[in-house]
Coordinates of C-alpha atoms (C1' of nucleotides) in Angstrom, one line a residue:
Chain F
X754 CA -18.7 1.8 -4.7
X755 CA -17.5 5.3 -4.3
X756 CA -19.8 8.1 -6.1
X757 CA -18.1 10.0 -8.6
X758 CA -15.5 7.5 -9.7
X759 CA -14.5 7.0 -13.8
X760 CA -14.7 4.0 -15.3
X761 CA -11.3 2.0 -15.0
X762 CA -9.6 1.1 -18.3
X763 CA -6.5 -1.4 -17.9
X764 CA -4.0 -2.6 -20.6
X765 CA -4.8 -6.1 -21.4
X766 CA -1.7 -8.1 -22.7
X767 CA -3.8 -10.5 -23.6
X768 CA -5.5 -8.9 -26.2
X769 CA -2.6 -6.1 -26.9
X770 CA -5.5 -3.2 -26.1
X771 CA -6.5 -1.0 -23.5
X772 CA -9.9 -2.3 -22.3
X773 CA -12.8 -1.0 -19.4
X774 CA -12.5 -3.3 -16.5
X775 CA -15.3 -5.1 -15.6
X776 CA -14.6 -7.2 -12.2
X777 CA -16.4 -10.6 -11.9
X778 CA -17.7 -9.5 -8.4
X779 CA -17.0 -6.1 -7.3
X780 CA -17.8 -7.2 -4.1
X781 CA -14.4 -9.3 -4.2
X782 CA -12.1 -7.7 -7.1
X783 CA -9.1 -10.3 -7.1
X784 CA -5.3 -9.5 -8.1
X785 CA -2.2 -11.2 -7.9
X786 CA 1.2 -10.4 -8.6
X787 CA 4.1 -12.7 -8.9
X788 CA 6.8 -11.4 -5.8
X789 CA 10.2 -12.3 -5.6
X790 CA 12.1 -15.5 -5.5
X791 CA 13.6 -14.4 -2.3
X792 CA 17.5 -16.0 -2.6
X793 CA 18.5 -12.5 -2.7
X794 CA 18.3 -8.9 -1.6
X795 CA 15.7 -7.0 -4.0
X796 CA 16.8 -5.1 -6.8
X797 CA 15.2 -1.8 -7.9
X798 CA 13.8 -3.3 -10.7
X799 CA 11.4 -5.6 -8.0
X800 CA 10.9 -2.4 -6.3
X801 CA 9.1 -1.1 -9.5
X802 CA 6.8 -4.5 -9.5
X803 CA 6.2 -3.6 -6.1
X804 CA 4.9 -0.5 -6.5
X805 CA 3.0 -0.6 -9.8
X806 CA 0.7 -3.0 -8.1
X807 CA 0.9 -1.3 -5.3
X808 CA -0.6 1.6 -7.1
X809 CA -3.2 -0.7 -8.8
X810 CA -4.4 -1.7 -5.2
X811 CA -4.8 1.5 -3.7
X812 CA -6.6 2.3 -6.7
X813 CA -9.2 -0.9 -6.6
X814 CA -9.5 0.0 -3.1
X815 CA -10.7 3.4 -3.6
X816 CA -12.8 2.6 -6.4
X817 CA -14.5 -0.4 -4.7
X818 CA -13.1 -0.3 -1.3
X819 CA -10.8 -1.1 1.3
X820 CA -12.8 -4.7 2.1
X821 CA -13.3 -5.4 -1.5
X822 CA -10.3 -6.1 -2.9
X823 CA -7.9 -9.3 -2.1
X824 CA -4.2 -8.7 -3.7
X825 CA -2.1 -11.7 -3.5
X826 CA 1.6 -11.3 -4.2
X827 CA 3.6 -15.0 -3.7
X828 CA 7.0 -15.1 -2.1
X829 CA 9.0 -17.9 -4.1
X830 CA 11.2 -19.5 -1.1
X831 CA 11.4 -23.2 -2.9
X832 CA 14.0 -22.4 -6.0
X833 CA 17.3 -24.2 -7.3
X834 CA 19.2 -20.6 -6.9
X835 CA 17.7 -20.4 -3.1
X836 CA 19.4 -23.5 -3.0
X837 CA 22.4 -22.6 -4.3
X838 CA 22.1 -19.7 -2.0
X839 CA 21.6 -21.8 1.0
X840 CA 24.7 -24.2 0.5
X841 CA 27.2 -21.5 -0.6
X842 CA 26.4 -19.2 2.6
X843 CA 25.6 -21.9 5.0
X844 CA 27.8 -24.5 3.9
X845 CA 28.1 -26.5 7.3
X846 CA 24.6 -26.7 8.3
X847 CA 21.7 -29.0 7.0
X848 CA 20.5 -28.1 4.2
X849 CA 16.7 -27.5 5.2
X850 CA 18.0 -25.3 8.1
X851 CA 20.0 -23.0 5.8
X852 CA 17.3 -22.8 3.1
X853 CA 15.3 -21.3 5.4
X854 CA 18.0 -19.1 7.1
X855 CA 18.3 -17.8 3.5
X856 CA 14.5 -17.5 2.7
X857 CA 13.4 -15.6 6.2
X858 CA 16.4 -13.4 5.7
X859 CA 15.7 -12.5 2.2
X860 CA 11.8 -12.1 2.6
X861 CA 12.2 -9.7 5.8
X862 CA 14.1 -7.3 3.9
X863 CA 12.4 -7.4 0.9
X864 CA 9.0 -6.5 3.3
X865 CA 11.3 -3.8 5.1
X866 CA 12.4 -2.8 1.8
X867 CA 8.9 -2.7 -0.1
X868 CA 7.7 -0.9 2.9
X869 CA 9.5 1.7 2.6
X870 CA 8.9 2.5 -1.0
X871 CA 4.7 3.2 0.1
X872 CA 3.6 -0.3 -0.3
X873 CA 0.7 -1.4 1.4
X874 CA 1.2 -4.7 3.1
X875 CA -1.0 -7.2 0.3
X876 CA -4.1 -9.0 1.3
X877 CA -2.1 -12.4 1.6
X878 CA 1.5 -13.2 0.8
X879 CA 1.6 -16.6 0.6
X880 CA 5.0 -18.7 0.4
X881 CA 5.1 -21.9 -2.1
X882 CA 6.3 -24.0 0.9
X883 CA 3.3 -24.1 2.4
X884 CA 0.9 -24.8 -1.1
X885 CA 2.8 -27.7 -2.3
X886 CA -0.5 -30.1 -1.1
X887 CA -2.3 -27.7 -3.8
X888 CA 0.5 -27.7 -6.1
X889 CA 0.4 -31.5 -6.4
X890 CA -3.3 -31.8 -6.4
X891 CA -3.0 -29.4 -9.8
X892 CA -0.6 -31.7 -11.5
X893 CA -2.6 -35.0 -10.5
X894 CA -5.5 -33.1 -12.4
X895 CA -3.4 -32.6 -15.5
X896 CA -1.9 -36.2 -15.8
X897 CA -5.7 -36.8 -15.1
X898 CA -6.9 -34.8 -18.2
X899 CA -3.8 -36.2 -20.5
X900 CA -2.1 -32.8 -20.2
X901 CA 0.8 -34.2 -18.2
X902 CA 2.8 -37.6 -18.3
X903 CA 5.7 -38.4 -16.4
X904 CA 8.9 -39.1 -17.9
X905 CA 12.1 -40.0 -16.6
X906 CA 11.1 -39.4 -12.8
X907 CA 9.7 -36.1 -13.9
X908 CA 6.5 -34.9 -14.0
X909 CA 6.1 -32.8 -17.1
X910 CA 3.8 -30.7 -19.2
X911 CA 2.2 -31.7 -22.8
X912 CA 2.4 -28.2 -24.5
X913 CA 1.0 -29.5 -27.5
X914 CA -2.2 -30.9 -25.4
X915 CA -3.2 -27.1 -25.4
X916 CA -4.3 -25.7 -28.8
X917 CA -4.3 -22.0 -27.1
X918 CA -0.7 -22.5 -25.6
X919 CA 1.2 -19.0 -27.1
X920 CA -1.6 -17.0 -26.8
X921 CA -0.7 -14.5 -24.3
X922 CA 2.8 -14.1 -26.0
X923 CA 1.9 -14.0 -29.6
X924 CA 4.4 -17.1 -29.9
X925 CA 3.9 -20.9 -31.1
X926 CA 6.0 -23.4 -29.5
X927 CA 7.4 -23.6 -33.7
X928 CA 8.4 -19.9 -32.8
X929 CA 10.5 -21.0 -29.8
X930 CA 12.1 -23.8 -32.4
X931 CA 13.5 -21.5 -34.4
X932 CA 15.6 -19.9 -31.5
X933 CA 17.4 -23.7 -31.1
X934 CA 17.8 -22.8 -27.7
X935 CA 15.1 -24.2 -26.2
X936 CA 16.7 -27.9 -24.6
X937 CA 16.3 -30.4 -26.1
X938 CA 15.5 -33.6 -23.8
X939 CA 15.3 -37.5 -24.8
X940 CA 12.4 -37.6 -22.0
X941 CA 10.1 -35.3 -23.8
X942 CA 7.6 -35.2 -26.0
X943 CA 8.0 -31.5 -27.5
X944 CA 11.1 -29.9 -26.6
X945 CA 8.9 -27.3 -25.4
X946 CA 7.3 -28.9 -22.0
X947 CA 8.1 -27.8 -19.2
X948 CA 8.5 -29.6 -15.7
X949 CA 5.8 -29.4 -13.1
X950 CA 7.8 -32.0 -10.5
X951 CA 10.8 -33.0 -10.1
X952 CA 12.7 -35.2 -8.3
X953 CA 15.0 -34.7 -5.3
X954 CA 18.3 -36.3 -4.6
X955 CA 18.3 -36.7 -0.5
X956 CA 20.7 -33.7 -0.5
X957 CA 17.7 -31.3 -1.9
X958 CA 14.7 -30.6 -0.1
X959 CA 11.8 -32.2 -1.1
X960 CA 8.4 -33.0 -0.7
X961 CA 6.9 -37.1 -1.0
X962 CA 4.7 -37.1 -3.7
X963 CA 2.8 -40.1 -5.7
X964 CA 5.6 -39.1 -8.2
X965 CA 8.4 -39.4 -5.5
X966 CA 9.9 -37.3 -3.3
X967 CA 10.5 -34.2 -5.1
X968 CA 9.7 -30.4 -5.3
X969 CA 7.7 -28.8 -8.2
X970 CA 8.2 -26.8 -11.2
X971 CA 8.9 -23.2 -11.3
X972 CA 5.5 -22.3 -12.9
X973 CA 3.3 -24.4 -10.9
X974 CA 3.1 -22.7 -7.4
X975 CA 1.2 -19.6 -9.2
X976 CA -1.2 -21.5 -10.7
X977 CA -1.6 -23.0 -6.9
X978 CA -1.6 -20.1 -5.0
X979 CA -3.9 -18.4 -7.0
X980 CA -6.3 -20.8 -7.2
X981 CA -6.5 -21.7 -3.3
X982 CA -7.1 -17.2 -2.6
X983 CA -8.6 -15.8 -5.8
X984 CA -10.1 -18.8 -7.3
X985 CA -10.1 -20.3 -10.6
X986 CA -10.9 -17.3 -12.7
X987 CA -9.8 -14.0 -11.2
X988 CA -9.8 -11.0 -12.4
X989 CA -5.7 -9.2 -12.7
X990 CA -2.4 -11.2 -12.8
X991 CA 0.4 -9.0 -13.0
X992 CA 4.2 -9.3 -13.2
X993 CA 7.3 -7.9 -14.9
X994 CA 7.4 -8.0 -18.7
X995 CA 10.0 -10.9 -18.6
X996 CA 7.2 -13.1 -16.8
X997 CA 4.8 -13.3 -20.0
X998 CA 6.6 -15.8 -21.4
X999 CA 7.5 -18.8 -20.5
X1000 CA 6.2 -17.8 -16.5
X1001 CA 2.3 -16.6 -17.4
X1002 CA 2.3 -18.5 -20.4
X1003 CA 2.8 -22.0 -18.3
X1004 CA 0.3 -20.8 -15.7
X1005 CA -2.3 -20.1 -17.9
X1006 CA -1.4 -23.5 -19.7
X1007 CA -1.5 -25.5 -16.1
X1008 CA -4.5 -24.0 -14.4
X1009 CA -7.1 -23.3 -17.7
X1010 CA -6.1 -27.2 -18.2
X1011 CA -6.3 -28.5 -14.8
X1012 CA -9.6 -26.5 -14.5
X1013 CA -10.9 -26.9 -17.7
X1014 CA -11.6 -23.2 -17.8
X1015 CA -11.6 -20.9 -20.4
X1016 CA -9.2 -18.4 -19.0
X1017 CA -7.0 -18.2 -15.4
X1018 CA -7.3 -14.2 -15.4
X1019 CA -9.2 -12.0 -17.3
X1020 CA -6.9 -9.2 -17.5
X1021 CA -2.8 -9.3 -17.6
X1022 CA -0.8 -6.5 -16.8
X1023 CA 2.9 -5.9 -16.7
X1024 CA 5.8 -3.7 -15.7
X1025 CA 8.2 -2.7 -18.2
X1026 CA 12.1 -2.6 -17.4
X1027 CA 14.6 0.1 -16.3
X1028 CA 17.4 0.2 -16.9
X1029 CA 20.3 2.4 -14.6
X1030 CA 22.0 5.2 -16.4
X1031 CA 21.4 4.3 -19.9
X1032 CA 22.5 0.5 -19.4
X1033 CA 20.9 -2.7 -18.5
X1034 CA 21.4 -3.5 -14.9
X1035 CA 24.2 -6.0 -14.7
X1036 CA 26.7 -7.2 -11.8
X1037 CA 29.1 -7.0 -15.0
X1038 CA 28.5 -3.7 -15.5
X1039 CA 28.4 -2.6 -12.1
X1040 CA 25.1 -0.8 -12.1
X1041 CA 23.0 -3.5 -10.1
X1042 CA 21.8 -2.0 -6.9
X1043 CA 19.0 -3.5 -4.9
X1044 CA 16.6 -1.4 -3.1
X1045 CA 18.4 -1.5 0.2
X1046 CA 21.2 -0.1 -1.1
X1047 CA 19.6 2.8 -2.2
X1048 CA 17.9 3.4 1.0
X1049 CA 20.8 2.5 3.2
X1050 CA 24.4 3.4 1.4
X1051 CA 25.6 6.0 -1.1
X1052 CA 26.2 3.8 -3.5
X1053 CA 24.0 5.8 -5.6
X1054 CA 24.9 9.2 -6.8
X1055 CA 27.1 9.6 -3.4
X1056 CA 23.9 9.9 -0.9
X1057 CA 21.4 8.1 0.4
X1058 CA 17.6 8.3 -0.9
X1059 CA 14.5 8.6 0.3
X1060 CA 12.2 5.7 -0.1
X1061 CA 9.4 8.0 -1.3
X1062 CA 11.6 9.8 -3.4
X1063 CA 12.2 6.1 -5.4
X1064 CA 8.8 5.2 -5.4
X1065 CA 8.1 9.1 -7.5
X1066 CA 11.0 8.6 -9.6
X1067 CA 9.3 5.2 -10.8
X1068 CA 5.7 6.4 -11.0
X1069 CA 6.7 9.4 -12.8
X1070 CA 7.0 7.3 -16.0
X1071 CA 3.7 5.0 -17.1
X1072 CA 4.4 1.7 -15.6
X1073 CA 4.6 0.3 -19.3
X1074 CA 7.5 2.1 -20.6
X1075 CA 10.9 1.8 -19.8
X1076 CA 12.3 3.7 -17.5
X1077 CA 16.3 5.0 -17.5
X1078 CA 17.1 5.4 -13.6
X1079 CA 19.3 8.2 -13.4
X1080 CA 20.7 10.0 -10.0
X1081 CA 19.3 13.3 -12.0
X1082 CA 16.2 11.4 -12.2
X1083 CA 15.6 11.1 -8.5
X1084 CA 17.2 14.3 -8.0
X1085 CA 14.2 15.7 -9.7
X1086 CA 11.3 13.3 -8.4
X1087 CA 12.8 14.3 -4.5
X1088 CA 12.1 17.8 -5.4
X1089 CA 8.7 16.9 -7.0
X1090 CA 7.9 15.9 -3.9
X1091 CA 9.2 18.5 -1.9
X1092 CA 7.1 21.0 -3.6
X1093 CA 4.3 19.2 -3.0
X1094 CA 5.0 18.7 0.7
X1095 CA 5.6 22.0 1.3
X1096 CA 2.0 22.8 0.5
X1097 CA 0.7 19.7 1.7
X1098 CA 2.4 19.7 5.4
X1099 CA 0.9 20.3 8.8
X1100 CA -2.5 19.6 6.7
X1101 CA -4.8 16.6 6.8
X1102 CA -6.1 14.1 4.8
X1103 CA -8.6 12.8 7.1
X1104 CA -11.9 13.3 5.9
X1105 CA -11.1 14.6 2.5
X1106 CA -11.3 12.2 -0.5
X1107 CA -8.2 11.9 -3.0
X1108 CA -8.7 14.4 -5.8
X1109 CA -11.2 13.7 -8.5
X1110 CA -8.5 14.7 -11.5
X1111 CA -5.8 12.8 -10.1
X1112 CA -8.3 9.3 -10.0
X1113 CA -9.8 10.6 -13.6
X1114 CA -5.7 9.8 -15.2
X1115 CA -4.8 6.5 -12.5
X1116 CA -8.2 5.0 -13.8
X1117 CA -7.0 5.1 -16.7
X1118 CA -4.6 2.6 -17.2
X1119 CA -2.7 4.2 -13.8
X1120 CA -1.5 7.1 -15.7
X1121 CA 0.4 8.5 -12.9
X1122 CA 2.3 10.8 -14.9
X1123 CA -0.4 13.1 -16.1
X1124 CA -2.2 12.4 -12.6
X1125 CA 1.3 14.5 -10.9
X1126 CA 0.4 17.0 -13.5
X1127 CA -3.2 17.8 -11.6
X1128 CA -0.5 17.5 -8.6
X1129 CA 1.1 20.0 -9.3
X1130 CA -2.0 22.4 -10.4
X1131 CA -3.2 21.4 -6.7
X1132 CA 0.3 22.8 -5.1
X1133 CA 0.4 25.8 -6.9
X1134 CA -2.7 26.9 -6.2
X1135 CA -2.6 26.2 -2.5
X1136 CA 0.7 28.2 -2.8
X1137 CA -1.3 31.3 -4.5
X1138 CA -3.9 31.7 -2.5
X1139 CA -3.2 30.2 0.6
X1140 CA -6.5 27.8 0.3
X1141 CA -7.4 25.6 2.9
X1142 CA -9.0 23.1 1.2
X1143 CA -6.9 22.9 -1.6
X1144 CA -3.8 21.7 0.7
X1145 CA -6.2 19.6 2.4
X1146 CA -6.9 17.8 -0.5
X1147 CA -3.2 18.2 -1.7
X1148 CA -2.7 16.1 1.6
X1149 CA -5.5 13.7 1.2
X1150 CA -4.1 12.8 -2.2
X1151 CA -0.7 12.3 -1.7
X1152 CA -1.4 9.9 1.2
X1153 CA -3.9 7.7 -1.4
X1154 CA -0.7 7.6 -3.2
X1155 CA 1.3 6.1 -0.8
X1156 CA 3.4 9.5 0.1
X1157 CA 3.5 11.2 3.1
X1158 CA 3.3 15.4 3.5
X1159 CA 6.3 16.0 5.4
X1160 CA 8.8 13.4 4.8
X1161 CA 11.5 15.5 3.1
X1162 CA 10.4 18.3 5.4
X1163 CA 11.0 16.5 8.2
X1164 CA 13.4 17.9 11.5
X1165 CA 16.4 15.9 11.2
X1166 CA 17.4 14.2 14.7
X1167 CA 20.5 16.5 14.5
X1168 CA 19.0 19.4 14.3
X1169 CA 18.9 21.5 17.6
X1170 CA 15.7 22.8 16.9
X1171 CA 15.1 24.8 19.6
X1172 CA 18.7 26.7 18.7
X1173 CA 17.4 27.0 15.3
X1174 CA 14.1 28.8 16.4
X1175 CA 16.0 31.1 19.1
X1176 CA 18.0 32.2 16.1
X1177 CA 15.5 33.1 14.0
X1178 CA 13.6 35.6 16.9
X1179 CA 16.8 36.6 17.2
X1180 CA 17.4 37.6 13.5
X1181 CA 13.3 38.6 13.6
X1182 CA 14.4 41.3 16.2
X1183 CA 17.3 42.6 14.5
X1184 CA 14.9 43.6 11.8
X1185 CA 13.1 45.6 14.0
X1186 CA 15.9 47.6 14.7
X1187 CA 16.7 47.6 11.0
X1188 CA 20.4 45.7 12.0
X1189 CA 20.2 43.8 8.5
X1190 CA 24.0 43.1 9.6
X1191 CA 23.3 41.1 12.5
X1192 CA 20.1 39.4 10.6
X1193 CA 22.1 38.4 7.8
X1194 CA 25.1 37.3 10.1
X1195 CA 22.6 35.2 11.7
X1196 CA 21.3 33.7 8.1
X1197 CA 24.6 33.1 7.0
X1198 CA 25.7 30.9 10.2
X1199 CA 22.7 28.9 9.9
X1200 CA 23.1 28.4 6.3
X1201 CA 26.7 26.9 7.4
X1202 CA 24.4 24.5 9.2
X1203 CA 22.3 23.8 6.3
X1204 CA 19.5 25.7 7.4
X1205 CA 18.1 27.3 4.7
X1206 CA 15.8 30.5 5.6
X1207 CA 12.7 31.8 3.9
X1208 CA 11.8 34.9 4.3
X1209 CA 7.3 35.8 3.5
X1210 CA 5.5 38.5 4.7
X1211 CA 1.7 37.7 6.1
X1212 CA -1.2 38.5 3.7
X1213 CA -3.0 40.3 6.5
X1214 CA -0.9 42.1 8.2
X1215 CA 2.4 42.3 6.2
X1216 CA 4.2 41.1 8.9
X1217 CA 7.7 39.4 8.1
X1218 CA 7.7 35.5 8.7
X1219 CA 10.4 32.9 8.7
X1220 CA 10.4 29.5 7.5
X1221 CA 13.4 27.2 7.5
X1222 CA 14.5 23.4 6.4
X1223 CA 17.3 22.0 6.4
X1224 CA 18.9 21.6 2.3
X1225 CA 21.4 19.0 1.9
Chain K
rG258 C1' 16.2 -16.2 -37.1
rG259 C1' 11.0 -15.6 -34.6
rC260 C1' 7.8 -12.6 -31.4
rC261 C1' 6.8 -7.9 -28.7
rU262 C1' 7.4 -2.8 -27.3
rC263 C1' 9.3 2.1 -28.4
rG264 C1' 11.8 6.6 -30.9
rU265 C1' 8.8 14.2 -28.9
rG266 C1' 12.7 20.4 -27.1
rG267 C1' 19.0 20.9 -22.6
rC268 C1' 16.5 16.9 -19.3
rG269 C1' 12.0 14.1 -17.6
rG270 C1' 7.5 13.3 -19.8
rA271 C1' 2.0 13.8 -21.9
rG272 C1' -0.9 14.4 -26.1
rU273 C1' -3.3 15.4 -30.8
rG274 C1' -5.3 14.9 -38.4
rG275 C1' -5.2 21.7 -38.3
rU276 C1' -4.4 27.1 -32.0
rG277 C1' 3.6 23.9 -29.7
rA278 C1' 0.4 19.8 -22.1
rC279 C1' 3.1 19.9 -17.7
rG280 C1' 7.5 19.7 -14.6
rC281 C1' 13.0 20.6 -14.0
rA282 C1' 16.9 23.5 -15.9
rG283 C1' 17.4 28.4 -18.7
rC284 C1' 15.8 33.6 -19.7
rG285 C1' 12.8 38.2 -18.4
rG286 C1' 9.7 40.5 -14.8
rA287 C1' 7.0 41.3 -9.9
rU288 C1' 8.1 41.1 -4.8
rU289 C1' 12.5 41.7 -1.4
rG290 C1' 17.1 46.1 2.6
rC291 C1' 19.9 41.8 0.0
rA292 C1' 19.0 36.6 -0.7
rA293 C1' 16.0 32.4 -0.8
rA294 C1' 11.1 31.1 -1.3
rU295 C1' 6.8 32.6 -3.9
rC296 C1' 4.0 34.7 -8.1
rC297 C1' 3.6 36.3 -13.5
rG298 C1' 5.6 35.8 -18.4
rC299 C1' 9.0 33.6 -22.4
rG300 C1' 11.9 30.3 -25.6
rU301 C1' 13.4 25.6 -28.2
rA302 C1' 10.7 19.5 -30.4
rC303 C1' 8.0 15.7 -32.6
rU304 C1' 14.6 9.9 -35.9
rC305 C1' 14.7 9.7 -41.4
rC306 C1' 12.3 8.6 -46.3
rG307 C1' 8.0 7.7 -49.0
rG308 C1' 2.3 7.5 -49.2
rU309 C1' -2.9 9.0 -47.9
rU310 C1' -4.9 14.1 -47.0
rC311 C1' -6.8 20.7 -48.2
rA312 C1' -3.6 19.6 -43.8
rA313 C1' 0.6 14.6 -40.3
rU314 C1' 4.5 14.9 -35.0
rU315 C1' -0.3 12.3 -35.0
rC316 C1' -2.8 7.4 -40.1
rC317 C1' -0.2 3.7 -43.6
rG318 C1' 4.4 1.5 -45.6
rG319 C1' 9.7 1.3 -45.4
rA320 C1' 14.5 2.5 -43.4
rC321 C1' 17.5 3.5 -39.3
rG322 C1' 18.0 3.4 -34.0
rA323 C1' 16.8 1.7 -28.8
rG324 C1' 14.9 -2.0 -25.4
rG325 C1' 12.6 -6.7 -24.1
rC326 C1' 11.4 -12.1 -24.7
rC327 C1' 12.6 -16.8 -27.2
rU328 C1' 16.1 -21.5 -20.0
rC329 C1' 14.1 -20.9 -13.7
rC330 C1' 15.8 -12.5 -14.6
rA331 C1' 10.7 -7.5 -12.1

RNA sequence: GGCCUCGUGGCGGAGUGGUGACGCAGCGGAUUGCAAAUCCGCGUACUCCGGUUCAAUUCCGGACGAGGCCUCCA
């Protein structure tokens, strides 16, 4: 474990308190995420999943290293709307040959996508295809244990053979009732079970199974997946708020009853919501954009953003609260970032750990917000005095976090630089001759370039120096 | 109807039973040939109504407001 590190305290859903986090085996600390049901591009709201846990990794990694963490986060590519999917924008091709068009499509971008928002590539992103074997061997447990029973060629599970079932949501299946929109089936026992397998008609895929050939339940794959790389009892789960109930709740209900454990993780976490410019994202409303679109059009705001800059306009809010995504919002994480950058660039992070008041506020509960605070004290004072280590560390932080020191800085490909850096001798040597007209005719024809000047003078020897970058 | 969050200044966003974090924007100043950048300084807030207390933005109760879940939405 590295020295000097604070004692992590995590937000436990399950018990509504923020609590010190003890892993099982620090040798192996275990997380998983639930990742996208990939029958579509990502939205922003996944991208915010994405990098919360993203943040949480990074953070287990530094705390008990790089080889001693495993972060699982599934990709769902067996789904009625990836079927859906499949037949409406492949309609003449077989149907197992466009569900996969659809799924590798989907999943490449959202790793292109998640990429460029500072996520590290997970330990293991496993796909529910390939875990059905494990996914069936879970429900054979459960019908073994009298927690499941099969019912009109479905497989289904007995909510009221679990007297915890609710736990994590604060809700009793009586609770759910009282909503009257929970549907109500002939076939089952408590309106409230849920389907582990179902059948297929030959037009769906499907898997054979001692139930028939069929494909399983939307809850079930977790419960696999997790099992077969973290084990039975791991340590985090994570997901968006919407996934506590019924998603976590079913999980915890399938593999504490197929295990006959006393709990499937010991800590939950999740992401709140955003919503864009003060509404809820909707097609209807017209403010649904997914993260490629923010990247790669100016649908947003009328420009393009930086990855980087998304991934600071999310963490600059705790990952529990909601979050309104504004253009003025990025607007003010891209110059954030900037600021840092500029102190941070042409230094390195090799060698030099993350600061220590930045880890103090993420280990506890990933307060990012008040960690960009230490930031910023970082910045300014490698902008006061000019302090080596200080933007070495500046630099050696940011990267921990997932950002880079020069993106925003960086020459754009349309930038003649080497005209840009004969102009500024130029404008240097009209000084000397004290021909401010030329110098600032000079400044002014850059700036129609969108060359922005700077003008310092060195500490030493009060010499005039010129820094540029390009402003939008 | 049930369950769960939350309500801080122009904006974002911390935090605390008693000296008004921090950032952006704004204002003043230093610096500058002029700018920009940089540096120094300043201002404005705790949804409302009760209660507890010597003292509440902070604790308790209520109201109002916002958001989420109650079907496969991060």
């Amino acid at each position: 474990m590295t020295s000097g590190i604070p004692q992590l305290s995590l937000y436990n859903t399950l018990t509504r308190k923020k609590e010190a986090f003890v892993p099982i085996d620090a040798g192996n600390v275990r997380v998983y995420a639930c990742g996208p049901t990939v029958y579509d591009f990502a939205h922003i709201g996944n991208g915010r999943m994405a990098i919360v846990f993203d943040l949480l990794f990074r953070l287990l990694r530094q705390v008990y290293g790089a080889d001693h963490v495993t972060y699982v986060r599934n990709i769902t590519d067996v789904d009625d709307k990836i079927n859906a999917r499949a037949a409406r924008d492949f309609p003449g091709l077989d149907l197992n040959e466009a569900i996969r068009k659809v799924t590798e499509k989907t999943a490449a971008q959202y790793q292109s996508d998640v990429t460029a928002l500072g996520c590290l590539e997970p330990t293991v992103q496993p796909r529910a295809t390939d875990n059905i074997e494990g996914m069936q061997s879970l429900i054979t447990a459960l019908i073994s244990r009298s927690h499941a029973y099969e019912a009109n060629g479905e497989v289904l599970f007995e909510v009221g053979s679990m007297p915890d079932y609710g736990k994590l949501s604060g809700r009793n299946p009586e609770d759910n009732l009282a909503g009257a929109r929970v549907a109500v089936d002939a076939h089952k026992k408590n309106p409230a079970d849920f389907v582990l397998w179902k059948q297929s008609s030959a037009d769906e895929p499907g898997w054979d199974s001692p139930w028939g050939r069929g494909r399983p339940g939307w809850h079930i794959e977790c419960s696999a997946m997790s099992e077969r790389y973290l084990g039975q009892l791991f340590d985090i789960h994570g997901g968006g708020l919407d996934l506590i109930f019924p998603h976590h709740e079913n999980e915890i209900a399938q593999s504490r009853c197929a295990h006959g454990t006393h709990a499937m993780a010991n800590v939950w976490m999740h992401n709140g919501f955003l919503q864009v410019e003060g509404e809820k994202m909707s097609k209807s409303v017209g403010n649904f954009f997914t993260i490629a679109q923010l990247l790669e059009t100016e649908d947003f705001g009328g420009r393009k953003w930086a990855g980087e800059v998304l991934r600071l306009a999310m963490l600059m809010t705790h990952y529990r609260e909601p979050i309104d995504f504004t253009v003025r919002r990025l607007e003010e994480a891209e110059g954030k970032l900037r600021s840092w950058q500029q102190a941070a660039v042409g230094y390195s992070d090799a060698d030099h750990e993350p600061d220590a008041s930045v880890m103090a506020e993420l280990a506890d509960d990933l307060s990012f917000h008040r960690a960009s605070v230490a930031l910023d004290v970082i910045a300014r004072k490698a902008g006061r005095d000019g302090g080596e280590q200080a933007r070495n560390c500046l630099a050696a932080t940011l990267a921990f976090l997932g950002f880079s020191s020069d993106s925003l800085l960086a020459v754009d490909d349309s930038a003649d630089t080497a005209g840009i850096h004969a102009a500024i001798a130029e404008r240097l040597a009209a000084f000397a001759n004290k021909d401010f007209a030329t110098a600032d005719r000079i400044r002014a024809e850059l700036a129609e370039q969108g060359i922005a000047l700077m003008d310092s003078k060195d500490p030493q020897t009060g010499e005039r120096r010129t820094k540029w970058e390009i402003k939008r």
